[in-house]
Coordinates of C-alpha atoms and ligand atoms in Angstrom, one line a residue:
M13 CA -1.7 29.4 -23.9
K14 CA -1.7 25.0 -24.0
F15 CA 1.0 23.0 -23.1
E16 CA 0.7 19.1 -23.1
G17 CA 3.0 17.1 -20.9
I18 CA 3.1 13.8 -19.2
A19 CA 0.4 13.5 -16.7
A20 CA 2.6 12.8 -13.3
S21 CA 0.5 12.8 -10.5
P22 CA -3.8 13.2 -10.7
G23 CA -5.4 15.9 -9.4
I24 CA -6.1 19.7 -10.6
G25 CA -4.1 22.4 -9.6
I26 CA -4.5 26.1 -10.7
G27 CA -2.9 29.3 -8.8
P28 CA -0.6 32.3 -10.2
V29 CA 2.0 31.2 -11.7
V30 CA 5.7 30.7 -10.2
P31 CA 9.5 30.1 -12.0
L32 CA 12.1 28.7 -10.5
E33 CA 15.2 29.8 -11.2
R34 CA 17.8 27.4 -13.2
E35 CA 21.1 27.0 -10.9
E36 CA 23.9 27.4 -12.9
F37 CA 27.2 26.1 -11.5
A38 CA 30.8 27.6 -12.3
V39 CA 32.8 24.7 -12.7
R40 CA 36.5 25.3 -14.2
E41 CA 39.5 23.2 -14.3
I42 CA 42.2 24.4 -12.0
P43 CA 45.7 22.8 -11.5
V44 CA 46.3 21.6 -8.1
P45 CA 49.9 22.1 -6.9
R46 CA 51.4 18.8 -5.5
E47 CA 51.4 20.5 -2.0
R48 CA 48.1 21.2 -1.9
V49 CA 47.0 17.9 -3.1
E50 CA 45.8 16.3 -0.1
L51 CA 44.2 19.2 1.1
E52 CA 42.1 19.5 -1.6
V53 CA 41.4 15.2 -1.4
E54 CA 40.1 16.5 2.2
R55 CA 37.7 19.2 0.9
F56 CA 36.2 16.6 -2.0
L57 CA 35.6 14.4 1.2
S58 CA 33.7 16.9 3.2
A59 CA 32.0 18.1 0.8
L60 CA 30.8 14.1 0.8
E61 CA 29.9 14.2 4.3
A62 CA 28.3 17.5 4.2
S63 CA 26.0 16.2 1.6
R64 CA 25.5 12.9 3.1
H65 CA 24.6 15.1 6.4
D66 CA 21.8 16.8 4.2
I67 CA 20.4 13.9 2.7
R68 CA 19.9 12.2 6.2
A69 CA 18.2 15.3 8.1
I70 CA 15.8 15.1 4.9
R71 CA 15.7 11.0 4.6
D72 CA 14.0 11.6 7.9
G73 CA 11.5 14.1 7.5
I74 CA 10.2 12.6 4.3
A75 CA 9.6 8.9 6.4
A76 CA 7.9 11.8 9.3
E77 CA 5.9 13.2 6.5
L78 CA 5.4 10.8 3.9
G79 CA 6.5 7.2 5.8
E80 CA 9.2 4.8 4.5
H81 CA 8.3 3.9 1.3
D82 CA 8.8 7.3 -0.3
A83 CA 12.2 8.0 2.2
R84 CA 14.2 5.4 0.1
I85 CA 14.6 7.4 -2.7
Y86 CA 16.8 9.0 -0.3
D87 CA 18.7 5.7 0.5
A88 CA 19.4 5.8 -3.2
H89 CA 21.5 9.2 -3.0
L90 CA 23.3 7.6 0.2
L91 CA 24.3 5.0 -2.1
I92 CA 25.3 7.4 -5.0
L93 CA 28.0 9.2 -2.4
D94 CA 29.0 6.3 -1.1
D95 CA 29.9 4.6 -4.8
P96 CA 34.0 3.5 -3.7
V97 CA 34.3 4.0 -8.0
L98 CA 33.7 7.7 -7.3
Q99 CA 36.1 8.5 -4.4
D100 CA 38.4 6.5 -6.3
T101 CA 38.0 8.1 -9.5
V102 CA 38.2 12.3 -7.6
C103 CA 40.3 11.3 -5.5
G104 CA 43.0 9.1 -7.6
G105 CA 41.8 12.3 -9.8
I106 CA 43.1 14.4 -7.8
R107 CA 47.1 12.8 -6.5
R108 CA 47.3 11.7 -10.0
E109 CA 45.9 14.6 -12.8
G110 CA 46.4 17.7 -10.2
R111 CA 43.2 18.7 -10.9
N112 CA 41.2 20.4 -9.0
A113 CA 37.4 18.0 -7.0
E114 CA 35.0 20.1 -8.7
F115 CA 36.6 19.3 -12.5
L116 CA 37.1 15.8 -11.8
F117 CA 33.5 15.2 -10.2
R118 CA 31.2 17.1 -12.9
G119 CA 33.1 15.3 -15.6
F120 CA 32.3 11.7 -13.5
M121 CA 28.5 12.1 -12.3
E122 CA 28.3 13.7 -16.1
G123 CA 29.4 10.1 -17.4
V124 CA 27.4 8.1 -15.4
A125 CA 24.4 10.2 -16.1
A126 CA 24.9 10.2 -19.8
H127 CA 25.5 6.6 -19.7
L128 CA 21.8 6.1 -17.8
E129 CA 19.8 9.0 -20.3
N130 CA 20.9 6.0 -22.7
V131 CA 19.8 2.8 -21.4
K132 CA 16.1 2.0 -22.6
D133 CA 14.3 0.8 -19.3
T134 CA 12.0 3.8 -18.6
Y135 CA 12.2 3.2 -14.3
L136 CA 16.8 3.4 -14.8
R137 CA 16.4 6.2 -17.8
E138 CA 14.4 8.0 -15.1
R139 CA 17.2 8.2 -12.7
T140 CA 19.1 10.1 -14.4
A141 CA 17.5 13.0 -12.4
D142 CA 18.7 11.4 -9.0
V143 CA 22.3 11.5 -10.7
V144 CA 21.8 15.4 -11.1
D145 CA 20.3 15.7 -8.2
V146 CA 23.3 14.9 -6.0
E147 CA 25.8 16.2 -8.1
R148 CA 24.3 19.7 -7.5
R149 CA 24.9 19.3 -3.8
V150 CA 27.7 17.5 -4.0
L151 CA 28.9 21.0 -6.1
R152 CA 26.9 23.3 -4.0
H153 CA 29.1 22.5 -1.0
L154 CA 31.9 22.4 -3.2
L155 CA 31.7 25.8 -4.8
G156 CA 30.3 27.4 -1.5
N157 CA 27.3 28.4 -3.4
G158 CA 24.3 27.7 -0.2
P159 CA 21.1 26.0 -0.7
R160 CA 19.1 26.5 -4.0
V161 CA 17.1 29.1 -3.1
L162 CA 13.1 28.0 -3.4
P163 CA 10.6 30.6 -4.3
R164 CA 8.3 31.8 -1.3
L165 CA 5.3 31.3 -1.8
D166 CA 2.3 32.9 0.1
R167 CA -0.7 31.5 -1.9
P168 CA -1.2 28.4 -3.6
S169 CA 1.0 28.7 -6.9
I170 CA 2.0 26.9 -10.0
L171 CA 5.6 26.4 -9.9
I172 CA 7.7 26.2 -13.0
A173 CA 11.1 25.0 -13.5
H174 CA 14.1 23.2 -15.5
D175 CA 13.8 20.9 -13.2
I176 CA 14.0 19.5 -9.9
G177 CA 15.6 16.9 -7.3
P178 CA 13.7 14.8 -5.3
S179 CA 15.2 16.5 -2.6
E180 CA 14.2 19.9 -3.5
V181 CA 10.9 18.8 -4.1
A182 CA 11.4 17.6 -0.2
L183 CA 12.2 21.5 0.9
L184 CA 8.5 22.8 -0.8
D185 CA 5.7 24.4 1.3
R186 CA 3.1 21.7 0.4
E187 CA 0.5 23.9 1.3
R188 CA 1.6 26.2 -1.2
V189 CA 2.4 24.4 -4.1
A190 CA -1.0 23.7 -6.0
A191 CA 0.9 21.8 -8.7
L192 CA 4.1 21.7 -9.9
V193 CA 5.4 21.3 -13.7
T194 CA 8.8 20.6 -15.6
E195 CA 10.5 20.9 -18.4
V196 CA 12.5 17.4 -17.7
G197 CA 11.0 14.0 -15.8
G198 CA 9.0 11.3 -16.4
R199 CA 6.3 9.9 -14.6
T200 CA 8.2 7.4 -12.6
S201 CA 11.4 10.2 -12.2
H202 CA 11.9 10.5 -7.8
G203 CA 10.8 13.7 -8.2
A204 CA 7.4 13.3 -9.8
I205 CA 7.2 10.2 -7.4
V206 CA 7.8 12.7 -4.0
A207 CA 5.9 15.3 -5.3
R208 CA 2.9 13.0 -6.2
G209 CA 2.5 12.2 -2.5
R210 CA 2.9 16.1 -1.5
G211 CA -0.4 17.4 -3.6
G212 CA -1.2 17.6 -7.4
A213 CA 0.0 18.5 -10.8
V214 CA -1.7 20.7 -13.3
D215 CA -3.9 18.8 -15.0
G216 CA -2.3 15.4 -13.8
F217 CA -5.1 13.3 -15.7
S218 CA -4.4 14.7 -18.8
G219 CA -1.4 16.4 -18.2
H220 CA -2.4 19.4 -19.9
V221 CA -1.0 22.8 -18.7
E222 CA -3.3 25.9 -19.6
I223 CA -1.7 29.5 -18.8
D224 CA -4.1 32.0 -18.6
P225 CA -7.5 29.7 -19.5
E226 CA -10.1 31.4 -21.1
P227 CA -13.2 32.1 -18.9
P228 CA -15.1 28.7 -20.2
A229 CA -11.4 27.0 -19.6
A230 CA -11.2 28.0 -15.8
A231 CA -14.3 27.6 -14.9
F232 CA -14.1 23.8 -16.1
Y233 CA -10.7 23.6 -13.9
H234 CA -12.6 25.1 -10.7
T235 CA -16.1 23.0 -10.9
R236 CA -14.1 19.8 -11.8
S237 CA -12.0 20.6 -9.1
L238 CA -14.1 20.9 -6.5
Q239 CA -15.7 18.0 -7.8
L240 CA -12.6 15.8 -7.3
E241 CA -12.8 16.6 -3.1
Q242 CA -16.4 15.7 -3.6
E243 CA -15.2 12.5 -4.9
G244 CA -12.0 11.5 -2.8
R245 CA -14.6 12.0 0.1
S246 CA -17.4 9.9 -1.6
L247 CA -14.7 6.9 -2.3
R248 CA -13.2 6.9 1.0
M249 CA -16.3 5.9 2.3
L250 CA -16.5 2.6 0.1
Q251 CA -12.9 2.2 2.0
S252 CA -14.2 -1.3 4.0
E253 CA -17.5 -2.3 1.6
P254 CA -16.7 -5.0 -0.7
A255 CA -16.7 -4.9 -4.5
V256 CA -20.2 -6.9 -4.9
T257 CA -22.9 -5.6 -7.8
L258 CA -25.9 -4.7 -7.1
D259 CA -27.4 -8.0 -8.7
G260 CA -25.1 -9.4 -5.2
R261 CA -21.8 -10.7 -7.4
R262 CA -18.7 -10.1 -5.9
V263 CA -15.8 -9.5 -7.5
E264 CA -12.0 -9.7 -5.8
L265 CA -10.2 -6.6 -5.9
G266 CA -6.5 -6.3 -5.8
A267 CA -3.7 -3.8 -5.8
N268 CA -0.9 -3.6 -7.9
I269 CA 2.6 -3.3 -5.8
E270 CA 6.1 -3.0 -5.9
L271 CA 7.7 -2.6 -2.2
P272 CA 6.6 -4.4 0.9
G273 CA 6.1 -0.2 2.4
D274 CA 3.3 -0.3 -0.3
V275 CA 0.9 -1.7 1.4
D276 CA 0.1 1.3 3.9
H277 CA -1.2 2.0 0.3
V278 CA -2.9 -0.9 -0.5
L279 CA -4.7 -1.3 2.9
A280 CA -6.0 2.4 2.5
A281 CA -7.2 2.2 -0.7
G282 CA -10.0 -0.6 0.3
A283 CA -8.3 -3.4 -1.2
D284 CA -9.5 -7.5 -0.9
S285 CA -5.5 -8.6 -1.6
I286 CA -2.7 -8.1 -3.5
G287 CA -3.3 -9.3 -7.3
L288 CA 0.4 -8.6 -8.6
F289 CA 3.2 -8.0 -6.1
R290 CA 5.7 -7.7 -9.3
T291 CA 9.2 -8.9 -7.1
E292 CA 11.4 -7.6 -9.3
F293 CA 12.8 -4.4 -7.6
F294 CA 14.9 -7.2 -5.4
Y295 CA 16.9 -8.0 -8.2
L296 CA 17.5 -4.6 -10.1
N297 CA 19.4 -1.6 -9.2
R298 CA 21.9 -3.4 -7.6
A299 CA 25.8 -5.8 -7.6
E300 CA 25.0 -9.3 -6.9
L301 CA 21.9 -11.5 -6.1
P302 CA 19.3 -10.8 -3.2
S303 CA 20.0 -13.7 -0.5
E304 CA 16.9 -16.4 0.5
E305 CA 17.2 -14.9 3.6
E306 CA 16.3 -10.7 2.1
Q307 CA 13.4 -12.0 0.2
V308 CA 11.4 -14.2 3.0
R309 CA 11.9 -10.8 5.6
A310 CA 10.5 -8.8 2.2
Y311 CA 7.9 -11.8 1.5
R312 CA 6.4 -12.1 5.1
E313 CA 6.4 -8.7 5.8
V314 CA 3.7 -8.1 3.0
A315 CA 1.6 -11.9 3.3
E316 CA 1.9 -11.1 7.2
R317 CA 0.1 -7.5 7.2
M318 CA -2.2 -8.5 4.2
S319 CA -3.3 -11.8 6.4
P320 CA -6.0 -13.0 5.7
R321 CA -6.0 -11.1 2.6
P322 CA -4.3 -13.1 -0.1
V323 CA -0.8 -12.0 -1.8
I324 CA 0.4 -13.5 -5.3
F325 CA 4.1 -12.8 -5.2
R326 CA 4.8 -13.1 -9.6
T327 CA 8.0 -14.5 -9.9
M328 CA 10.7 -12.7 -11.3
D329 CA 10.2 -11.3 -14.9
L330 CA 13.3 -10.2 -15.1
G331 CA 15.8 -10.2 -18.6
G332 CA 14.8 -8.2 -21.6
D333 CA 14.7 -4.8 -21.1
K334 CA 14.9 -5.1 -17.0
V335 CA 18.4 -5.6 -16.6
A336 CA 20.5 -7.3 -14.3
S337 CA 23.9 -7.3 -15.5
Y338 CA 25.8 -8.9 -12.9
L339 CA 23.1 -12.5 -14.3
G340 CA 24.9 -11.5 -17.8
T341 CA 21.5 -10.0 -19.2
T342 CA 22.8 -8.3 -21.9
H343 CA 20.5 -5.3 -24.3
E344 CA 19.1 -7.3 -26.8
A345 CA 17.6 -6.5 -30.5
N346 CA 13.7 -7.5 -29.5
P347 CA 14.4 -7.5 -25.5
F348 CA 10.5 -8.4 -25.6
L349 CA 10.6 -11.0 -27.5
G350 CA 14.0 -12.2 -26.3
W351 CA 15.1 -13.5 -22.9
R352 CA 13.0 -12.8 -20.3
G353 CA 10.2 -14.2 -17.3
I354 CA 9.7 -17.4 -17.4
R355 CA 12.4 -18.3 -20.3
F356 CA 14.9 -16.4 -17.7
A357 CA 14.5 -18.1 -14.1
L358 CA 14.2 -21.5 -15.9
F359 CA 17.4 -20.6 -17.3
H360 CA 19.2 -19.9 -14.0
P361 CA 17.3 -22.9 -12.0
E362 CA 19.1 -22.0 -8.9
V363 CA 18.5 -18.3 -8.3
F364 CA 14.7 -19.3 -9.7
R365 CA 14.8 -21.9 -7.4
T366 CA 15.6 -19.5 -4.6
Q367 CA 13.0 -17.6 -4.8
I368 CA 10.3 -19.9 -4.6
R369 CA 11.8 -21.5 -1.4
A370 CA 11.3 -17.4 -0.6
I371 CA 7.6 -17.5 -1.2
Y372 CA 7.4 -20.8 0.7
R373 CA 8.7 -20.0 3.4
A374 CA 6.7 -16.9 3.5
S375 CA 3.6 -18.2 3.3
A376 CA 3.3 -19.7 6.6
H377 CA 2.2 -16.2 7.8
G378 CA -0.6 -15.7 5.4
R379 CA -2.5 -16.7 2.0
V380 CA 0.0 -16.5 -0.1
R381 CA -0.5 -17.1 -3.6
M382 CA 2.6 -17.8 -6.6
M383 CA 1.9 -17.1 -10.1
F384 CA 4.7 -17.4 -13.7
P385 CA 5.2 -14.5 -16.3
M386 CA 5.6 -14.5 -20.0
V387 CA 5.1 -18.5 -19.9
S388 CA 4.2 -19.8 -23.6
S389 CA 4.4 -23.6 -23.4
Q390 CA 3.1 -25.6 -21.2
D391 CA 6.9 -27.4 -21.4
E392 CA 7.7 -24.4 -19.6
L393 CA 4.7 -24.5 -16.7
A394 CA 5.5 -28.3 -16.1
R395 CA 9.1 -27.6 -16.1
A396 CA 8.3 -24.5 -13.0
L397 CA 5.6 -26.2 -11.7
Q398 CA 8.5 -29.0 -11.3
L399 CA 10.7 -26.9 -9.0
C400 CA 7.9 -25.8 -6.6
A401 CA 6.8 -29.5 -6.4
D402 CA 10.5 -29.9 -5.5
V403 CA 11.4 -27.5 -2.9
A404 CA 8.1 -27.7 -1.3
D405 CA 9.6 -31.7 -0.7
E406 CA 12.4 -30.5 0.5
L407 CA 11.2 -27.8 3.3
R408 CA 8.8 -30.4 4.0
S409 CA 11.8 -33.0 4.9
R410 CA 13.4 -30.4 6.8
G411 CA 10.8 -29.2 8.9
V412 CA 10.9 -25.5 7.4
P413 CA 6.7 -24.6 8.0
H414 CA 5.0 -23.5 4.5
D415 CA 1.5 -23.7 3.1
P416 CA 1.4 -27.6 1.2
G417 CA -1.8 -25.9 -0.5
L418 CA -0.4 -22.3 -2.1
E419 CA -2.6 -21.6 -4.9
I420 CA 0.2 -21.7 -8.4
G421 CA -1.0 -19.7 -11.2
L422 CA 0.9 -18.4 -14.1
M423 CA -0.1 -14.7 -16.0
I424 CA -1.7 -15.2 -19.6
E425 CA 0.4 -12.6 -21.8
T426 CA 1.1 -14.1 -25.0
P427 CA -0.7 -14.9 -28.3
S428 CA 0.1 -19.2 -26.9
A429 CA -1.0 -19.1 -23.9
V430 CA -4.1 -17.4 -24.3
W431 CA -4.8 -20.7 -27.1
I432 CA -3.0 -23.3 -24.9
S433 CA -5.1 -22.1 -21.5
D434 CA -7.2 -24.8 -21.6
V435 CA -4.0 -27.4 -21.4
L436 CA -2.7 -24.6 -19.1
A437 CA -5.6 -25.1 -17.3
R438 CA -5.4 -28.9 -16.2
E439 CA -2.1 -27.8 -14.5
A440 CA -2.7 -24.4 -12.5
R441 CA -4.9 -22.8 -10.0
F442 CA -6.0 -19.6 -11.7
F443 CA -5.1 -17.2 -14.0
S444 CA -4.2 -13.8 -14.2
I445 CA -4.1 -11.8 -17.7
G446 CA -1.3 -9.8 -17.9
S447 CA -2.9 -7.1 -20.5
N448 CA 0.1 -5.2 -20.8
D449 CA 1.6 -7.8 -22.6
L450 CA -1.0 -9.7 -23.7
I451 CA -2.2 -6.5 -26.3
Q452 CA 2.2 -6.1 -27.5
Y453 CA 2.0 -9.3 -28.0
T454 CA -1.7 -9.9 -30.3
L455 CA -1.2 -6.5 -31.5
A456 CA 2.5 -7.0 -32.4
M457 CA 3.5 -3.2 -30.9
D458 CA 6.4 -2.5 -28.3
R459 CA 4.6 -1.5 -25.4
D460 CA 7.6 1.3 -24.8
N461 CA 7.6 2.7 -28.3
E462 CA 5.9 5.8 -27.8
R463 CA 5.3 6.5 -31.7
L464 CA 3.0 3.3 -31.6
S465 CA 1.2 5.0 -28.1
H466 CA -2.2 5.0 -30.5
L467 CA -2.2 1.9 -31.3
Y468 CA -2.5 0.1 -27.8
E469 CA -6.0 -0.4 -27.7
P470 CA -7.2 -2.5 -24.6
L471 CA -10.8 -2.8 -26.5
E472 CA -9.6 -3.9 -30.2
P473 CA -11.9 -7.4 -30.7
S474 CA -8.5 -9.6 -30.9
V475 CA -7.6 -8.4 -27.1
L476 CA -11.3 -9.2 -26.5
R477 CA -11.6 -12.5 -27.8
S478 CA -8.9 -13.6 -26.4
I479 CA -10.1 -12.8 -23.0
H480 CA -13.1 -14.0 -23.3
H481 CA -11.4 -17.3 -24.6
T482 CA -9.4 -17.7 -21.4
V483 CA -12.5 -16.6 -18.7
E484 CA -13.9 -19.9 -20.9
A485 CA -10.7 -22.1 -21.0
G486 CA -9.9 -21.2 -17.3
H487 CA -14.0 -21.5 -15.9
R488 CA -14.5 -24.9 -17.7
A489 CA -12.1 -26.4 -16.3
G490 CA -13.2 -24.8 -12.7
R491 CA -10.2 -22.1 -12.3
W492 CA -10.8 -18.3 -11.7
V493 CA -9.5 -15.8 -13.8
G494 CA -8.2 -12.7 -13.2
I495 CA -6.2 -9.2 -14.6
C496 CA -3.8 -7.8 -13.7
G497 CA -2.6 -5.4 -16.4
E498 CA -4.1 -1.7 -16.8
M499 CA -6.7 -2.2 -18.4
A500 CA -8.6 -3.7 -14.5
G501 CA -8.0 0.1 -13.2
D502 CA -10.8 2.0 -15.8
P503 CA -14.1 1.3 -14.4
R504 CA -15.5 1.3 -17.6
T505 CA -13.5 -1.5 -19.6
A506 CA -13.8 -2.7 -15.8
I507 CA -17.5 -3.2 -15.7
L508 CA -16.7 -4.6 -19.5
L509 CA -14.7 -7.3 -17.9
L510 CA -17.0 -8.2 -15.2
G511 CA -19.2 -8.9 -18.1
L512 CA -16.5 -11.3 -20.0
G513 CA -16.8 -13.1 -16.6
V514 CA -12.9 -11.8 -15.1
D515 CA -12.9 -13.2 -11.2
E516 CA -10.3 -10.6 -10.0
L517 CA -9.3 -6.9 -11.3
S518 CA -6.1 -6.3 -9.4
M519 CA -4.9 -2.5 -10.3
S520 CA -2.9 0.0 -8.6
C521 CA -3.9 1.7 -5.6
Y522 CA -5.1 5.1 -6.9
D523 CA -7.2 3.8 -9.7
L524 CA -8.7 0.9 -7.1
P525 CA -11.5 3.3 -5.2
R526 CA -13.3 4.6 -8.8
V527 CA -13.5 0.8 -10.1
K528 CA -14.8 0.1 -6.7
A529 CA -17.9 2.4 -7.0
A530 CA -18.8 1.4 -10.5
L531 CA -18.5 -2.0 -9.7
R532 CA -21.3 -1.4 -7.0
S533 CA -23.4 0.8 -9.7
V534 CA -24.4 -2.4 -12.1
R535 CA -25.5 -5.4 -12.0
H536 CA -24.0 -8.7 -13.1
E537 CA -26.5 -9.3 -16.0
E538 CA -25.9 -6.2 -17.5
A539 CA -22.5 -5.8 -17.6
A540 CA -22.8 -9.8 -19.1
E541 CA -24.9 -8.0 -21.7
V542 CA -22.6 -5.2 -22.6
A543 CA -20.3 -7.6 -22.7
A544 CA -21.8 -9.8 -25.2
R545 CA -22.2 -6.9 -27.4
A546 CA -19.2 -5.7 -27.6
L547 CA -17.7 -9.6 -28.1
E548 CA -19.6 -9.0 -31.8
L549 CA -18.8 -5.7 -33.1
S550 CA -15.6 -5.9 -35.6
A551 CA -14.0 -2.1 -34.5
A552 CA -12.4 -0.9 -31.5
G553 CA -14.5 2.3 -31.9
A554 CA -17.3 1.1 -31.6
V555 CA -16.3 -1.2 -28.8
K556 CA -15.7 2.8 -27.5
E557 CA -18.7 3.6 -28.6
L558 CA -21.2 0.7 -26.8
L559 CA -19.6 1.5 -24.1
R560 CA -19.8 5.3 -23.9
Q561 CA -23.6 4.9 -24.7
R562 CA -24.5 2.4 -22.2
L563 CA -21.6 2.9 -19.6
E564 CA -22.8 7.0 -19.5
V565 CA -26.4 5.7 -17.8
L566 CA -24.7 3.1 -15.5
L567 CA -22.6 4.4 -14.3
P568 CA -22.4 7.5 -11.4
S569 CA -21.4 10.7 -13.5
F570 CA -18.4 11.4 -11.8
L571 CA -17.2 8.0 -13.1
V572 CA -18.0 8.4 -16.9
A573 CA -16.7 12.7 -16.7
K574 CA -14.9 14.4 -19.0
R575 CA -12.0 14.5 -17.5
S576 CA -10.4 18.3 -19.9
P577 CA -11.9 20.6 -21.5
L578 CA -9.6 20.2 -24.0
Ligands
LIG603 C1 1.2 -7.1 -17.8 O1 2.1 -7.9 -18.4 O2 0.2 -6.7 -18.1 C2 1.5 -6.8 -16.4 C3 0.8 -6.7 -14.7 O3 3.0 -7.1 -16.0 P1 4.0 -6.6 -16.0 O4 3.2 -4.7 -16.4 O5 5.0 -6.4 -14.8 O6 4.9 -6.5 -17.4
LIG604 MG1 3.9 -8.3 -18.3

């Protein structure tokens, strides 16, 4: 029996299947007599306190095991419990309506979860699981259910559940859960994030789950998991080696991150730099703007820990689907064609200026670069650069330490920016091609629309020509050109990009070691020849076939190996 799911964590897990029973809560509406109202409020507040106590203990355990970064997920759980609206609604409801705590509490939490489920932003939508996790914890205390019973595993097994919250994943036995399969939840749900920190999924590369596999498939998975162990060992040996081709061409390998705590992963992956620090997280999931000091602290920590390696801070890419309601963003009919990126930032010059000032201040503590997202005209670039010049002047006159030579570039994400890249190169110090957006705008397909996912094709000739055109324009003006979209993280595509003349590749920390191994096993001139040939082809299928034929010979087999028998 085969199933297909969403791959959440790379790796292969093999073992007996153990189901995790669904947890049911018998919540009924019970009238509370007037004289017992204050006792009911007390009972509710004690359940919140007991839940806080549990979560803090889990948080400390995860901080010790996986680090502060992963532990922060539980801070979000504490924030849910401390929400004054939650407390007012439930305590007020008990007093005004004389109804019981669990009934009012569940009603409130269901409302929050239903609201989150309907938002368009995938990251926010997947936060529903956190709300449900907290809801269940509090209900357990209110109903006296005791902790959820997790099965005892006596050997590595595949755990199958309807859903599992991050606090439950934290309690699983790391050594004995070979894989975790759930009916609900996405790649970025916190249950998956904590599970990823703790080990494999069934076929975490493809999302394939096979129950009772036929002997050939079972043999394939066994061999594959042994190979993965071996690959992991050889990739770890490259950690401190440079990404240099056999004929000596050096490529800067950067990492894409979202949080200061991710620097640990960047260093472990053996990156040369951070090629994309997405700063949006400072602005999302909160009620008010982040202060300049808060931003300086975070940017400085990253710059200092990476020094002397460079870090590119991408200025806020808000608006559209990344809604920060306190800045007045609302749902738009066409969010990706809407009020987002640099357009949004220039509309809020004070907010933008504060961020630019924080980045400049951090530049006194490391090698900092800055870039703007979603630029589509020279005017936008000129206005953003003017703000930077004003901020640098102000810092100089106040004697605030900063790097006056900080490199400022922009992301090439729109076809418009591609076609005026010669113009943009006059004022920008570098380009970083944001291929995720460039592909969606070039092919006119919403990158979040699951129905169109088959059209999302980095190897379309129009995309390759756009990259080629940008690299040529950048190089003619003496600028370096990088790429920081997902396509940089695939070893074969990375070779093609090397051949197209890209100077820097930035990707997730997970993909980086494999790309480094790929770059180290080819000659630049071979890659250039493959790229020149690819540019002559008329369809993505033909480019794929070319890469398959040429790179199968050039790359070590584990970088081109078929990853799944399905
Ligand atoms: C991109 O568009 O390729 C990119 C790296 O930016 P983001 O994915 O944050 O839009
Ligand atoms: Mg983008």
